[in-house]
Amino acid sequence: YTINYSVTDLSGNQATASRVVRVLDLTPPVITLLGLASTTVPFGSAYVDAGATALDNVNGNVTFLIVRTGTVNTLLPGTYTITYNVNDQSGNSAIPVTRTVTVLPQPSYSVTSSVTGNGTITPSGTTTVLQGQNLTFTITPNAGNFISGLIVDGNIVATSSTFTFNNVTANHSIVALFSPLSLTTFTVFAASTTNGTITPTGTTTVSQGANQTFTIAPSVGFNVASLIIDGITIVGTTTYTFSNVQSNHTIDAVFSPIVVLPTFTTTGT
């Protein structure tokens, strides 16, 4: 700014002078964080910065001039710093403001495995699994035993020699059940009359608790008249199954000719 001075004496002589006043902007803008100065972010989630605002005593709202530096990698746990700075139109720099962002470690879960009976499950005990990963177990019975069941998280599931927990997002448990193979066997003796067959024929060895099915086939012109099961005659059928065998059995197939009744024609007047 220029300030002019002038004066005139009584004789009309005039004198002038001027002063230049320069108003300087020496006050920097002030940055204010939006949100928390220190925050945490779950592993793998998206980080959205809350930002900041900036006000200047001369230029007013200079938020649009803020320069933000620093990045956050949510796939790498650790502490990150975001810095905000701004200059006003006079070149005054604000006091930088920072935000600390902590990316939390990737969550992990426990999967506990155990066995009942004679066999192994691998891995055994408690296994730590990172969120989203898979974990496979191998179930192996000892000699003379078999896998009789799997219990996963308290529920019975289909029996298998392997089991996989996919995309783990919670704690789990798995129990492998083993039972001894039955060493007890029984015999089932099968025979038939002529004019047909029973398969298998003769003596068949069956493990305790197993099933054994027989197929009965009559010759042409014959049918299955009856079956004799352990000495008791029942209606004839083309198949018969001994279920859950717990003792010795016999089966006899009886065949008979198919009877064709004669037909007659009568006429009358």
JSON list of N, CA, C and O in Angstrom, two decimals, residues 26-31 85-88 90-96:
[
{"chain": "A", "resi": 26, "resn": "LEU", "atom": "N", "xyz": [2.53, -13.83, 7.09]},
{"chain": "A", "resi": 26, "resn": "LEU", "atom": "CA", "xyz": [3.54, -14.68, 7.71]},
{"chain": "A", "resi": 26, "resn": "LEU", "atom": "C", "xyz": [2.93, -15.83, 8.51]},
{"chain": "A", "resi": 26, "resn": "LEU", "atom": "O", "xyz": [3.65, -16.58, 9.17]},
{"chain": "A", "resi": 27, "resn": "THR", "atom": "N", "xyz": [1.60, -15.94, 8.44]},
{"chain": "A", "resi": 27, "resn": "THR", "atom": "CA", "xyz": [0.91, -16.97, 9.24]},
{"chain": "A", "resi": 27, "resn": "THR", "atom": "C", "xyz": [0.62, -18.20, 8.38]},
{"chain": "A", "resi": 27, "resn": "THR", "atom": "O", "xyz": [-0.06, -18.08, 7.34]},
{"chain": "A", "resi": 28, "resn": "PRO", "atom": "N", "xyz": [1.12, -19.36, 8.76]},
{"chain": "A", "resi": 28, "resn": "PRO", "atom": "CA", "xyz": [0.87, -20.57, 7.95]},
{"chain": "A", "resi": 28, "resn": "PRO", "atom": "C", "xyz": [-0.55, -21.08, 8.18]},
{"chain": "A", "resi": 28, "resn": "PRO", "atom": "O", "xyz": [-1.19, -20.78, 9.19]},
{"chain": "A", "resi": 29, "resn": "PRO", "atom": "N", "xyz": [-1.03, -21.86, 7.23]},
{"chain": "A", "resi": 29, "resn": "PRO", "atom": "CA", "xyz": [-2.35, -22.47, 7.42]},
{"chain": "A", "resi": 29, "resn": "PRO", "atom": "C", "xyz": [-2.30, -23.54, 8.51]},
{"chain": "A", "resi": 29, "resn": "PRO", "atom": "O", "xyz": [-1.22, -23.99, 8.90]},
{"chain": "A", "resi": 30, "resn": "VAL", "atom": "N", "xyz": [-3.46, -23.92, 8.97]},
{"chain": "A", "resi": 30, "resn": "VAL", "atom": "CA", "xyz": [-3.57, -24.92, 10.04]},
{"chain": "A", "resi": 30, "resn": "VAL", "atom": "C", "xyz": [-4.30, -26.15, 9.49]},
{"chain": "A", "resi": 30, "resn": "VAL", "atom": "O", "xyz": [-5.38, -26.04, 8.91]},
{"chain": "A", "resi": 31, "resn": "ILE", "atom": "N", "xyz": [-3.68, -27.32, 9.69]},
{"chain": "A", "resi": 31, "resn": "ILE", "atom": "CA", "xyz": [-4.26, -28.58, 9.22]},
{"chain": "A", "resi": 31, "resn": "ILE", "atom": "C", "xyz": [-4.96, -29.27, 10.39]},
{"chain": "A", "resi": 31, "resn": "ILE", "atom": "O", "xyz": [-4.42, -29.36, 11.49]},
{"chain": "A", "resi": 85, "resn": "ASN", "atom": "N", "xyz": [0.43, -32.14, 4.48]},
{"chain": "A", "resi": 85, "resn": "ASN", "atom": "CA", "xyz": [1.09, -30.83, 4.49]},
{"chain": "A", "resi": 85, "resn": "ASN", "atom": "C", "xyz": [0.43, -29.93, 3.45]},
{"chain": "A", "resi": 85, "resn": "ASN", "atom": "O", "xyz": [-0.20, -30.41, 2.50]},
{"chain": "A", "resi": 86, "resn": "VAL", "atom": "N", "xyz": [0.59, -28.60, 3.64]},
{"chain": "A", "resi": 86, "resn": "VAL", "atom": "CA", "xyz": [-0.01, -27.65, 2.72]},
{"chain": "A", "resi": 86, "resn": "VAL", "atom": "C", "xyz": [0.73, -26.32, 2.82]},
{"chain": "A", "resi": 86, "resn": "VAL", "atom": "O", "xyz": [1.24, -25.96, 3.90]},
{"chain": "A", "resi": 87, "resn": "ASN", "atom": "N", "xyz": [0.83, -25.60, 1.72]},
{"chain": "A", "resi": 87, "resn": "ASN", "atom": "CA", "xyz": [1.37, -24.24, 1.67]},
{"chain": "A", "resi": 87, "resn": "ASN", "atom": "C", "xyz": [0.25, -23.29, 1.24]},
{"chain": "A", "resi": 87, "resn": "ASN", "atom": "O", "xyz": [-0.57, -23.64, 0.37]},
{"chain": "A", "resi": 88, "resn": "ASP", "atom": "N", "xyz": [0.23, -22.10, 1.85]},
{"chain": "A", "resi": 88, "resn": "ASP", "atom": "CA", "xyz": [-0.74, -21.11, 1.38]},
{"chain": "A", "resi": 88, "resn": "ASP", "atom": "C", "xyz": [-0.15, -20.37, 0.18]},
{"chain": "A", "resi": 88, "resn": "ASP", "atom": "O", "xyz": [0.97, -20.66, -0.28]},
{"chain": "A", "resi": 90, "resn": "SER", "atom": "N", "xyz": [1.03, -17.57, -0.06]},
{"chain": "A", "resi": 90, "resn": "SER", "atom": "CA", "xyz": [2.21, -16.76, 0.26]},
{"chain": "A", "resi": 90, "resn": "SER", "atom": "C", "xyz": [3.43, -17.62, 0.50]},
{"chain": "A", "resi": 90, "resn": "SER", "atom": "O", "xyz": [4.51, -17.10, 0.82]},
{"chain": "A", "resi": 91, "resn": "GLY", "atom": "N", "xyz": [3.25, -18.93, 0.40]},
{"chain": "A", "resi": 91, "resn": "GLY", "atom": "CA", "xyz": [4.38, -19.82, 0.58]},
{"chain": "A", "resi": 91, "resn": "GLY", "atom": "C", "xyz": [4.59, -20.28, 1.99]},
{"chain": "A", "resi": 91, "resn": "GLY", "atom": "O", "xyz": [5.60, -20.94, 2.29]},
{"chain": "A", "resi": 92, "resn": "ASN", "atom": "N", "xyz": [3.67, -19.92, 2.89]},
{"chain": "A", "resi": 92, "resn": "ASN", "atom": "CA", "xyz": [3.81, -20.35, 4.27]},
{"chain": "A", "resi": 92, "resn": "ASN", "atom": "C", "xyz": [3.43, -21.83, 4.38]},
{"chain": "A", "resi": 92, "resn": "ASN", "atom": "O", "xyz": [2.37, -22.26, 3.90]},
{"chain": "A", "resi": 93, "resn": "SER", "atom": "N", "xyz": [4.31, -22.59, 4.99]},
{"chain": "A", "resi": 93, "resn": "SER", "atom": "CA", "xyz": [4.06, -24.04, 5.15]},
{"chain": "A", "resi": 93, "resn": "SER", "atom": "C", "xyz": [3.42, -24.33, 6.50]},
{"chain": "A", "resi": 93, "resn": "SER", "atom": "O", "xyz": [3.88, -23.84, 7.54]},
{"chain": "A", "resi": 94, "resn": "ALA", "atom": "N", "xyz": [2.37, -25.14, 6.45]},
{"chain": "A", "resi": 94, "resn": "ALA", "atom": "CA", "xyz": [1.71, -25.55, 7.69]},
{"chain": "A", "resi": 94, "resn": "ALA", "atom": "C", "xyz": [2.60, -26.52, 8.46]},
{"chain": "A", "resi": 94, "resn": "ALA", "atom": "O", "xyz": [3.52, -27.12, 7.91]},
{"chain": "A", "resi": 95, "resn": "ILE", "atom": "N", "xyz": [2.31, -26.66, 9.74]},
{"chain": "A", "resi": 95, "resn": "ILE", "atom": "CA", "xyz": [2.97, -27.69, 10.52]},
{"chain": "A", "resi": 95, "resn": "ILE", "atom": "C", "xyz": [2.39, -29.04, 10.07]},
{"chain": "A", "resi": 95, "resn": "ILE", "atom": "O", "xyz": [1.17, -29.24, 10.13]},
{"chain": "A", "resi": 96, "resn": "PRO", "atom": "N", "xyz": [3.22, -29.94, 9.57]},
{"chain": "A", "resi": 96, "resn": "PRO", "atom": "CA", "xyz": [2.70, -31.22, 9.07]},
{"chain": "A", "resi": 96, "resn": "PRO", "atom": "C", "xyz": [1.94, -31.97, 10.16]},
{"chain": "A", "resi": 96, "resn": "PRO", "atom": "O", "xyz": [2.29, -31.92, 11.35]}
]
